[in-house]
XYZ file of N, CA and C in Angstrom:
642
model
N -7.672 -90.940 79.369
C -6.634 -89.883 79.323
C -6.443 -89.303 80.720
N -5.341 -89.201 80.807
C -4.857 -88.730 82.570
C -5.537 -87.018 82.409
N -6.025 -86.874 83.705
C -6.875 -85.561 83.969
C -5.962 -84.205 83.793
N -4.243 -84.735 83.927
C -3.323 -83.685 83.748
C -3.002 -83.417 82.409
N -3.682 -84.122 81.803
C -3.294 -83.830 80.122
C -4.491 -83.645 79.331
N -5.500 -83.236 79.754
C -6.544 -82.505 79.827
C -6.658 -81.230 79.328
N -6.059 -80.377 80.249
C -5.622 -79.161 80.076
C -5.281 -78.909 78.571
N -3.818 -79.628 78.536
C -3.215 -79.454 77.365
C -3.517 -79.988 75.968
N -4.784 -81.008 75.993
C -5.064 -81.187 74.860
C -6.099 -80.427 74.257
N -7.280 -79.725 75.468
C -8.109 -78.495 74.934
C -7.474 -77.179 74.560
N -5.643 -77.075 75.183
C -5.144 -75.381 74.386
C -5.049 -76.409 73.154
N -4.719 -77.277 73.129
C -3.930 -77.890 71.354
C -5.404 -77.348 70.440
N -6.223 -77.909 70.837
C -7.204 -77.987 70.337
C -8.142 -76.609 70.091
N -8.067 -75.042 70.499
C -8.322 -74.272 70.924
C -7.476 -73.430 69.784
N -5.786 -73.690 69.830
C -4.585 -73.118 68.889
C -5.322 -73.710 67.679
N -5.729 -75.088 67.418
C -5.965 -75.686 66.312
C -6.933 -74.401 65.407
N -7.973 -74.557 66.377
C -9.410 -73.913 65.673
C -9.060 -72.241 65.233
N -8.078 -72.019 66.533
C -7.779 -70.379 66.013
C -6.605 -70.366 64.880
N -6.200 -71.263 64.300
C -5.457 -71.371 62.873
C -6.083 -71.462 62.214
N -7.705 -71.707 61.866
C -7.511 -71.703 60.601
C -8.751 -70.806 60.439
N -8.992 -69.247 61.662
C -9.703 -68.478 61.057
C -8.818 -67.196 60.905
N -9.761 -66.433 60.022
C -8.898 -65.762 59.021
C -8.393 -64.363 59.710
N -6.939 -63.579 59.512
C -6.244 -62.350 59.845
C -7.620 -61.682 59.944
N -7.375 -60.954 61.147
C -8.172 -59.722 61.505
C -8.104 -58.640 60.765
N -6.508 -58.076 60.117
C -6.118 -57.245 59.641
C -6.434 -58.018 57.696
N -6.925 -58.709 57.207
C -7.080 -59.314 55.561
C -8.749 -59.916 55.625
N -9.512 -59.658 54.510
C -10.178 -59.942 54.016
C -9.996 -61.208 53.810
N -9.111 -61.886 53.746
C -9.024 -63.256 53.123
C -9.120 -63.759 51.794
N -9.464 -62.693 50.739
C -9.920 -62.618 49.810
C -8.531 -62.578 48.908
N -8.257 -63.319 47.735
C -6.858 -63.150 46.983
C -6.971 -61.645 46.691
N -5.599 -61.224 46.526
C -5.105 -59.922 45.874
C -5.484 -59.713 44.410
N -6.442 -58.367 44.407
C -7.091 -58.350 42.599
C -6.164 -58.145 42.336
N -6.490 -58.403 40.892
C -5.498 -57.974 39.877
C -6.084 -57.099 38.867
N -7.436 -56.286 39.034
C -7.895 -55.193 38.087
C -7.027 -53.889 38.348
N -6.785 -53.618 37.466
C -5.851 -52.500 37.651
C -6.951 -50.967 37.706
N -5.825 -49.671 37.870
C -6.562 -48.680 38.495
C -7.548 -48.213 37.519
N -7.735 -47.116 37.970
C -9.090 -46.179 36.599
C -8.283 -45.760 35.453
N -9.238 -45.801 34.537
C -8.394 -44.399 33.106
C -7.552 -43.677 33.422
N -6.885 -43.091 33.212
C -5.752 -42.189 33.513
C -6.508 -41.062 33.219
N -6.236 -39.675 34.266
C -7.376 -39.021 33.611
C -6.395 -37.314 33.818
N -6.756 -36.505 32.598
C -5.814 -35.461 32.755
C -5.992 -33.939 33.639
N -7.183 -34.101 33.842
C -7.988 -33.316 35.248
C -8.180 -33.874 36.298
N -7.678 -33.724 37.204
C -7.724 -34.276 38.430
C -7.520 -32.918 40.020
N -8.096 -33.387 40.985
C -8.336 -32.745 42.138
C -7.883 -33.908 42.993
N -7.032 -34.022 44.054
C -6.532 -34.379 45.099
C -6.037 -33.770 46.366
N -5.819 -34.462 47.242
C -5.424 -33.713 48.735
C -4.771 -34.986 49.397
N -3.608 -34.807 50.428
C -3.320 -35.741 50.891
C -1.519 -35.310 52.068
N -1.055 -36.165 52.258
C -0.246 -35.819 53.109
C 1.302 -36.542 52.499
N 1.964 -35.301 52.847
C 3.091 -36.102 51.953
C 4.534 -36.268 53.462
N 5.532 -37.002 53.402
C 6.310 -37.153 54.443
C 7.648 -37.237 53.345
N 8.622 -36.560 53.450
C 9.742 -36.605 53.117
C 10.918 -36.858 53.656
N 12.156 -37.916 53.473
C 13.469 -37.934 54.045
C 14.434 -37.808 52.888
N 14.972 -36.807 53.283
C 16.196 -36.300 52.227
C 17.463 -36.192 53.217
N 18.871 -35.299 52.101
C 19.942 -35.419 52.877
C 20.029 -33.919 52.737
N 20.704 -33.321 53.448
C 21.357 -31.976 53.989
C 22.349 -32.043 54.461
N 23.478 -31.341 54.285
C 24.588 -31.455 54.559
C 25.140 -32.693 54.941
N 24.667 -33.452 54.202
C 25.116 -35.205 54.753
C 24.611 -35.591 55.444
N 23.681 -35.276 56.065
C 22.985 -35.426 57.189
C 21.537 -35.551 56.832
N 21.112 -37.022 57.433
C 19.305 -37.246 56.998
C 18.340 -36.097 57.654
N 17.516 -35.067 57.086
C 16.237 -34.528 57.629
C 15.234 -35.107 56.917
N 14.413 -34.554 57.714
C 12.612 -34.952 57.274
C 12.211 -33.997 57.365
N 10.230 -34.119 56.596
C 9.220 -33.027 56.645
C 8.366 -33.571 56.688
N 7.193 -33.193 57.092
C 5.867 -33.484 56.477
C 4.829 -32.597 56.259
N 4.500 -32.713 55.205
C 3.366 -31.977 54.804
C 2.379 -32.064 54.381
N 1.041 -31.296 54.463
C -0.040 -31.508 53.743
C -0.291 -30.568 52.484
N -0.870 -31.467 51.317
C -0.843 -30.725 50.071
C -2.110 -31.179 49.560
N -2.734 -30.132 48.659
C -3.440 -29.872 47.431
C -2.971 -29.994 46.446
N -3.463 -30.863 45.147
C -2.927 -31.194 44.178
C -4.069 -30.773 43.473
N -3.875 -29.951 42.012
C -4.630 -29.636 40.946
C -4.256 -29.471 39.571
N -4.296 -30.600 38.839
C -3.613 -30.526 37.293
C -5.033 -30.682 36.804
N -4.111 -29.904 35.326
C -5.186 -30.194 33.805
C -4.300 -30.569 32.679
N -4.299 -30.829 31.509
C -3.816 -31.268 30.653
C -2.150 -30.439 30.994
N -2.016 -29.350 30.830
C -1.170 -28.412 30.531
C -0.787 -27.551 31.760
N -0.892 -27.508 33.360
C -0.922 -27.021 34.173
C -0.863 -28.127 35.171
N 0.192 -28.158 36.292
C -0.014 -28.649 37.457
C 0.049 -27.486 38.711
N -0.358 -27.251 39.485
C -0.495 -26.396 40.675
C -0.728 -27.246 42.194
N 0.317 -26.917 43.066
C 0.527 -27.922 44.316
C 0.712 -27.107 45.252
N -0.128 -26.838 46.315
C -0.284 -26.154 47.462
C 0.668 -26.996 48.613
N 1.446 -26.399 49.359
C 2.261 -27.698 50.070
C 1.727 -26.714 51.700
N 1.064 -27.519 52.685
C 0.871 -26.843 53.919
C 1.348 -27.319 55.455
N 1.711 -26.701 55.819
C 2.172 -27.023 57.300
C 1.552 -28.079 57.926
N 1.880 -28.973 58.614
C 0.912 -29.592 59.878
C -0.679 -28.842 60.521
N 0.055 -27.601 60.810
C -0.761 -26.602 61.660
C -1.901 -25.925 60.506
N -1.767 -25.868 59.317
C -2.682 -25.826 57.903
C -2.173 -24.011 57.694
N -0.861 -23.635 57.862
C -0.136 -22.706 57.214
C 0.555 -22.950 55.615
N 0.436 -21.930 54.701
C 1.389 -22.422 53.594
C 2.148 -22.028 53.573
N 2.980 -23.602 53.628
C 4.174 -23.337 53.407
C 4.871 -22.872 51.698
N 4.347 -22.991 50.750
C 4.706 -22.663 49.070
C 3.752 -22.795 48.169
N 3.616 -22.200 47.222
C 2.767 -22.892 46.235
C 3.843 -22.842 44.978
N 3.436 -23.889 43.933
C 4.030 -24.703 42.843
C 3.235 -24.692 41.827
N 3.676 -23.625 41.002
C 2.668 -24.201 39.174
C 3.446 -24.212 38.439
N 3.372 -25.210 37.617
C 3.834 -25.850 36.639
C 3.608 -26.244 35.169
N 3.878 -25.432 34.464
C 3.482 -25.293 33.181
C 4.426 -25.713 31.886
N 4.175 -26.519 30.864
C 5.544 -26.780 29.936
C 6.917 -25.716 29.611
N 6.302 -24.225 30.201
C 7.290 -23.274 30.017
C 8.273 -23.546 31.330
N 7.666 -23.379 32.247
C 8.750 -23.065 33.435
C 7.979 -23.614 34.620
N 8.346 -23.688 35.666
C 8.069 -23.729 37.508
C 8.361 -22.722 37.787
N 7.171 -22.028 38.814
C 7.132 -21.396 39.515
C 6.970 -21.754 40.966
N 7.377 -21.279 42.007
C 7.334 -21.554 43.345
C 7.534 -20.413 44.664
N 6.441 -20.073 45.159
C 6.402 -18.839 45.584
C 6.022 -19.498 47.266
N 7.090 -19.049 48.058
C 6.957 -18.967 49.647
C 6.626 -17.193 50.298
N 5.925 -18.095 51.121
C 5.251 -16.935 52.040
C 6.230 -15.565 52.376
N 6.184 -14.474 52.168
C 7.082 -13.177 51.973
C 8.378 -13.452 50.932
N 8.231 -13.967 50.317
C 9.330 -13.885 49.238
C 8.612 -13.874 47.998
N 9.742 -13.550 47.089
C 9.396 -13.601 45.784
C 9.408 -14.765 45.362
N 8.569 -14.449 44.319
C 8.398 -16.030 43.343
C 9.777 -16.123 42.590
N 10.160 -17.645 42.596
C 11.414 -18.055 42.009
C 11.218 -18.686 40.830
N 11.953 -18.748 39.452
C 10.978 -19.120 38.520
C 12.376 -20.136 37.520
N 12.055 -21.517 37.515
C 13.026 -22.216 36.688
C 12.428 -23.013 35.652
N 13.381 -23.657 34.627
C 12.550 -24.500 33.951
C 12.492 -25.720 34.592
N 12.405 -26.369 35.426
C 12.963 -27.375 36.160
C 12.377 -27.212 37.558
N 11.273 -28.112 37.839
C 10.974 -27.891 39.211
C 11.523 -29.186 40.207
N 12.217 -29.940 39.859
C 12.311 -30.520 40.559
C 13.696 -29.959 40.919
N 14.634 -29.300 40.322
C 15.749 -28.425 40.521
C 15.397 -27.079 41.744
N 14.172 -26.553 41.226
C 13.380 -25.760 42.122
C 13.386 -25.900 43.595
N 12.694 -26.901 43.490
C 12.093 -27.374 45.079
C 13.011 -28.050 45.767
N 13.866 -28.159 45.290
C 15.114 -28.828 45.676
C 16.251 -27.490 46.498
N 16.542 -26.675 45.575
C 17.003 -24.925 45.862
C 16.467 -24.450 46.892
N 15.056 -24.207 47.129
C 14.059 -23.357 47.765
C 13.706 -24.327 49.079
N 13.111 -25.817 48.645
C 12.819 -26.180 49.861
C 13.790 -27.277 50.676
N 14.927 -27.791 49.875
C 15.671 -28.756 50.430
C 15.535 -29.797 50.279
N 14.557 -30.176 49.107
C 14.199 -31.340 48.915
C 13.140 -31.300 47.567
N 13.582 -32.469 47.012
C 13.286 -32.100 45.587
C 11.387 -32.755 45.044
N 10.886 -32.154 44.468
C 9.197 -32.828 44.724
C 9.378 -32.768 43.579
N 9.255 -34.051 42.677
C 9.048 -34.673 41.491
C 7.772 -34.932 40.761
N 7.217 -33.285 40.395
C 5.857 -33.246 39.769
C 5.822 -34.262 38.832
N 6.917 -34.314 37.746
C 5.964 -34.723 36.354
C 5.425 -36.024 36.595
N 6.974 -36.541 37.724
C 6.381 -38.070 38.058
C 5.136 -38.553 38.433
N 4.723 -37.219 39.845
C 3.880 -37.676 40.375
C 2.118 -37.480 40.030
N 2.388 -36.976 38.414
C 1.240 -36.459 37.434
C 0.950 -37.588 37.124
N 1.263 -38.800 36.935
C 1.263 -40.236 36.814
C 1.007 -41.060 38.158
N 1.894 -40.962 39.015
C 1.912 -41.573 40.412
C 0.631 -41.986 41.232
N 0.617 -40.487 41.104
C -0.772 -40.470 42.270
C -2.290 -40.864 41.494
N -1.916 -41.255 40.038
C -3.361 -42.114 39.626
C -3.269 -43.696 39.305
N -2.278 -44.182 39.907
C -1.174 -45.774 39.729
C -0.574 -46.011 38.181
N -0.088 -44.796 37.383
C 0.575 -44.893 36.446
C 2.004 -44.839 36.762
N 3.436 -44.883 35.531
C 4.853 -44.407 35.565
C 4.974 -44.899 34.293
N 6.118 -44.347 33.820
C 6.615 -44.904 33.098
C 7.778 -45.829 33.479
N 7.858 -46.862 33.512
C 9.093 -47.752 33.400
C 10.394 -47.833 33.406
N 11.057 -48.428 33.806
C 12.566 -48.562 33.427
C 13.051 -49.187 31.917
N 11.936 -49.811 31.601
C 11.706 -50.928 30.678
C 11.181 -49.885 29.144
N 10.926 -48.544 29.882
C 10.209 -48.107 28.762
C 8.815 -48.032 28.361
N 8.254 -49.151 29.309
C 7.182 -49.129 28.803
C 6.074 -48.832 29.920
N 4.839 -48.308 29.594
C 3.465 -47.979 30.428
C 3.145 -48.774 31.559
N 3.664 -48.293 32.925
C 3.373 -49.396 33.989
C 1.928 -48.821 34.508
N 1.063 -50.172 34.661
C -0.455 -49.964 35.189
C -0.211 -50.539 36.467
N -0.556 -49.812 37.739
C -0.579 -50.413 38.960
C -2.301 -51.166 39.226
N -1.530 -52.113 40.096
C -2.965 -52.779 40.726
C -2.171 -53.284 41.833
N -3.577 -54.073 42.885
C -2.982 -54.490 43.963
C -2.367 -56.146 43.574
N -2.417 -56.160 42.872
C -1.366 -57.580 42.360
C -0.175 -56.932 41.802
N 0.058 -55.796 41.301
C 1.272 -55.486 40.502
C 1.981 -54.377 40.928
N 2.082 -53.579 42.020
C 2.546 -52.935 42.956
C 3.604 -52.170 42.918
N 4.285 -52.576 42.086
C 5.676 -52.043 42.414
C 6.485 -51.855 41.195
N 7.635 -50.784 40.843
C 8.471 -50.918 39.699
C 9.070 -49.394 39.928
N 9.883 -49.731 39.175
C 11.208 -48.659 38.941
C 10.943 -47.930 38.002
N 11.132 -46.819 37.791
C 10.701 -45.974 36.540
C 12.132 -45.584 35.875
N 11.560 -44.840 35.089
C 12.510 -44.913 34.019
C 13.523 -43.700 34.640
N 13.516 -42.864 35.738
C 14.368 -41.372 35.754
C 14.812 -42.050 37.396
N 14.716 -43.424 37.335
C 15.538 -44.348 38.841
C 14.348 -44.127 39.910
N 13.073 -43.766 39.943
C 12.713 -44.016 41.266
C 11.909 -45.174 41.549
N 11.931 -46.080 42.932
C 11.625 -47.151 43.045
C 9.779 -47.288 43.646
N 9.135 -46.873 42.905
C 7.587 -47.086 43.206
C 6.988 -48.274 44.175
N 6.195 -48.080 45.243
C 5.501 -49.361 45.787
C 4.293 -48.805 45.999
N 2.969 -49.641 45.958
C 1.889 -48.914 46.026
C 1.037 -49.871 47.126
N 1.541 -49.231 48.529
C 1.580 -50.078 49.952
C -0.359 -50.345 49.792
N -0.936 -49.119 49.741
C -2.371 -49.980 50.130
C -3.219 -49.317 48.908
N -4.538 -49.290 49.007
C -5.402 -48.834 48.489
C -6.442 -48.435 48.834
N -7.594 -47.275 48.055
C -8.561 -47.089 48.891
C -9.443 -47.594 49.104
N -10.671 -47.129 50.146
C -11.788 -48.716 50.457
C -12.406 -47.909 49.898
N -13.384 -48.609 48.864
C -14.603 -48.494 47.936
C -15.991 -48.066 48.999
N -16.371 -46.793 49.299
C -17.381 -46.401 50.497
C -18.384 -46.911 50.110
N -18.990 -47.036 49.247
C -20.302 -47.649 48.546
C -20.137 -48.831 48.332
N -19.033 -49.926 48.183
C -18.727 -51.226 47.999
C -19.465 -51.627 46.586
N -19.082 -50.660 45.759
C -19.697 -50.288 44.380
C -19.342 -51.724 43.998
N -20.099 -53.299 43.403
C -19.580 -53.837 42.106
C -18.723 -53.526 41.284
N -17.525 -53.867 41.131
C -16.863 -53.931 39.608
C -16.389 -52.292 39.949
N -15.724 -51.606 41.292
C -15.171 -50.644 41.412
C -13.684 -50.444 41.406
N -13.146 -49.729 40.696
C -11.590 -50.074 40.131
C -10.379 -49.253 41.679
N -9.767 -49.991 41.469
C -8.891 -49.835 43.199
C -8.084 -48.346 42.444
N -7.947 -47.526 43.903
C -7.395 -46.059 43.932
C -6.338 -46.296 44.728
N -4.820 -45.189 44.418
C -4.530 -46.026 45.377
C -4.501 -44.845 46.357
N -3.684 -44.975 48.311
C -4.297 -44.826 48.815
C -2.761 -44.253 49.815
N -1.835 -45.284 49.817
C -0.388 -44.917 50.087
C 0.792 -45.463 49.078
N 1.244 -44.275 48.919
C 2.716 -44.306 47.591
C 3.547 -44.522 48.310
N 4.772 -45.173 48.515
C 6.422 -44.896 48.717
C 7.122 -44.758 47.602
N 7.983 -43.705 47.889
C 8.936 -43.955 46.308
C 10.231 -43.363 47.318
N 11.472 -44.181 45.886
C 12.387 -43.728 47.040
C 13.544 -43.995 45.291
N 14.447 -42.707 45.784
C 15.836 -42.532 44.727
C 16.815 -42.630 45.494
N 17.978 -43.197 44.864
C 19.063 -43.295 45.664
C 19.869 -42.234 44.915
N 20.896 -41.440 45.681
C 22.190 -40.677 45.143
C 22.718 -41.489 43.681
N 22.858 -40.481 42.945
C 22.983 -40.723 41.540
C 23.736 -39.207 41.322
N 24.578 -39.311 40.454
C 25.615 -38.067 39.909
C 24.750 -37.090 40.352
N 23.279 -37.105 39.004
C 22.257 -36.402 38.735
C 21.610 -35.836 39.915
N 21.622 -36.575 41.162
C 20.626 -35.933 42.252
C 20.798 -36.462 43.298
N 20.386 -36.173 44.792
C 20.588 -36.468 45.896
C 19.618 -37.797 46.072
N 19.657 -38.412 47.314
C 18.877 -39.798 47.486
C 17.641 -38.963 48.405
N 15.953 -39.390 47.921
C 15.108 -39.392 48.699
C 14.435 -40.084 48.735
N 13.538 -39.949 49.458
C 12.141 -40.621 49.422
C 11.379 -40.172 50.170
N 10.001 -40.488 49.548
C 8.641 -39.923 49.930
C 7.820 -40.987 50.126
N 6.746 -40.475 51.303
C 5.931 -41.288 51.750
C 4.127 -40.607 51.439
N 3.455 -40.527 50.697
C 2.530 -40.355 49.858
C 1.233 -40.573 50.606
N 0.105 -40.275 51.176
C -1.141 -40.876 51.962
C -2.011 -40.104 51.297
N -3.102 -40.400 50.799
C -3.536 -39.883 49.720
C -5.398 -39.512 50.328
N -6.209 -38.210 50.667
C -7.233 -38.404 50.983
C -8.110 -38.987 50.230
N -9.202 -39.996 51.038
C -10.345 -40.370 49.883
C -11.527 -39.440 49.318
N -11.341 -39.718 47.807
C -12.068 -38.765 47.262
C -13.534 -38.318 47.924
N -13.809 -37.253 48.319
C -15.547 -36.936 48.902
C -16.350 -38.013 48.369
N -17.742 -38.286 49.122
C -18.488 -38.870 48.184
C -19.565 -37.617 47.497
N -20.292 -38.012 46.563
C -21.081 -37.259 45.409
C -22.324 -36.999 46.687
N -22.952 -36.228 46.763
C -24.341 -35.431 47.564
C -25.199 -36.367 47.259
N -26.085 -36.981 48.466
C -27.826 -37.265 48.098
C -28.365 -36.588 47.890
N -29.294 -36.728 46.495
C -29.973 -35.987 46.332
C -31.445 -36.437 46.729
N -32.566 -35.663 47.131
C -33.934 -36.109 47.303
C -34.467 -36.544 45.583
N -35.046 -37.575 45.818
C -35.708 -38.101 44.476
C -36.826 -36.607 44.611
């Protein structure tokens, strides 16, 4: 072999070997298909939410950080500044929404997504996201959608378009540990009924449980 083609057959050979080891960014491992935990009606969360809505025809954004705390019959959503000011709080009860900003009075509808829409310019879709943020919805179809990282995505039944971009990493690398998820997108388009948004969802990982001394 001529000494000038040398060169070029050790990059061939070099490209070869670096094809067939595996993304830096993937496990390599196929996409599970166990879907998330029980659905559970007490729950504690925290996480960061990013919003693009329209205003006067015109696209704005937000972002915020929030506290999330439901029980069977109660949702309550702390929504906070960047800087960790609150900006509103949100409870939500089968009677009505309430939503109370810093020096104002509390505003009180049956309808919070009508609410937060009035007050903050952009509409935050509790009941949905009483489902959402544990990889549940209901469907377009009607029927009980279970997210997993094989099944990701779907339309619900009140038009919004669900994707469930990642999930969380298991800190203990527990056996047989059921995937959380970790980032939401959802996104509505203009419909009679309501303006077009979407939200971008990042969800903190749950604390871990205390060592205890045996």
């Amino acid at each position: 072999m001529s000494r000038h083609l040398l060169p070029l057959a050790a990059l061939c050979l070099a490209l070869s070997a670096c094809s067939t080891l595996p993304s830096p960014f993937s496990s390599g491992a196929p996409t599970s298909s166990a879907s998330v935990a029980p659905y559970r009606e007490q729950v504690e969360l925290t996480g960061r939410l990013n919003v693009v809505y329209q205003k006067d025809d015109k696209p704005e954004s937000a972002t915020v950080n929030f506290n999330w705390q439901q029980t069977a019959q109660r949702t309550d959503v702390t929504l906070f500044t960047p800087v960790g000011s609150t900006l509103a709080t949100i409870a939500v009860t089968p009677q009505e929404a309430v939503l109370t900003q810093s020096g104002k009075a509390p505003r009180r509808a049956p309808d919070v997504d009508t609410l937060s829409a009035q007050m903050l310019g952009w509409s935050l879709p509790v009941s949905g996201l009483r489902d959402w943020l544990q990889g549940y919805a209901m469907g377009a179809d009607g029927k009980r959608f279970v997210a997993s990282p094989a099944n990701d995505s779907v339309t619900t039944k009140d038009g919004w378009r669900l994707r469930y971009v990642s999930w969380q990493d298991a800190a203990d690398n527990t056996p047989g540990a059921l995937p959380q998820p970790r980032r939401i997108d959802a996104e509505r388009t203009t419909s009679a009924q309501a303006d077009a948004v979407s939200l971008r969802i990042v969800l903190d990982p749950a604390p871990s449980a205390p060592v205890t001394a045996p």
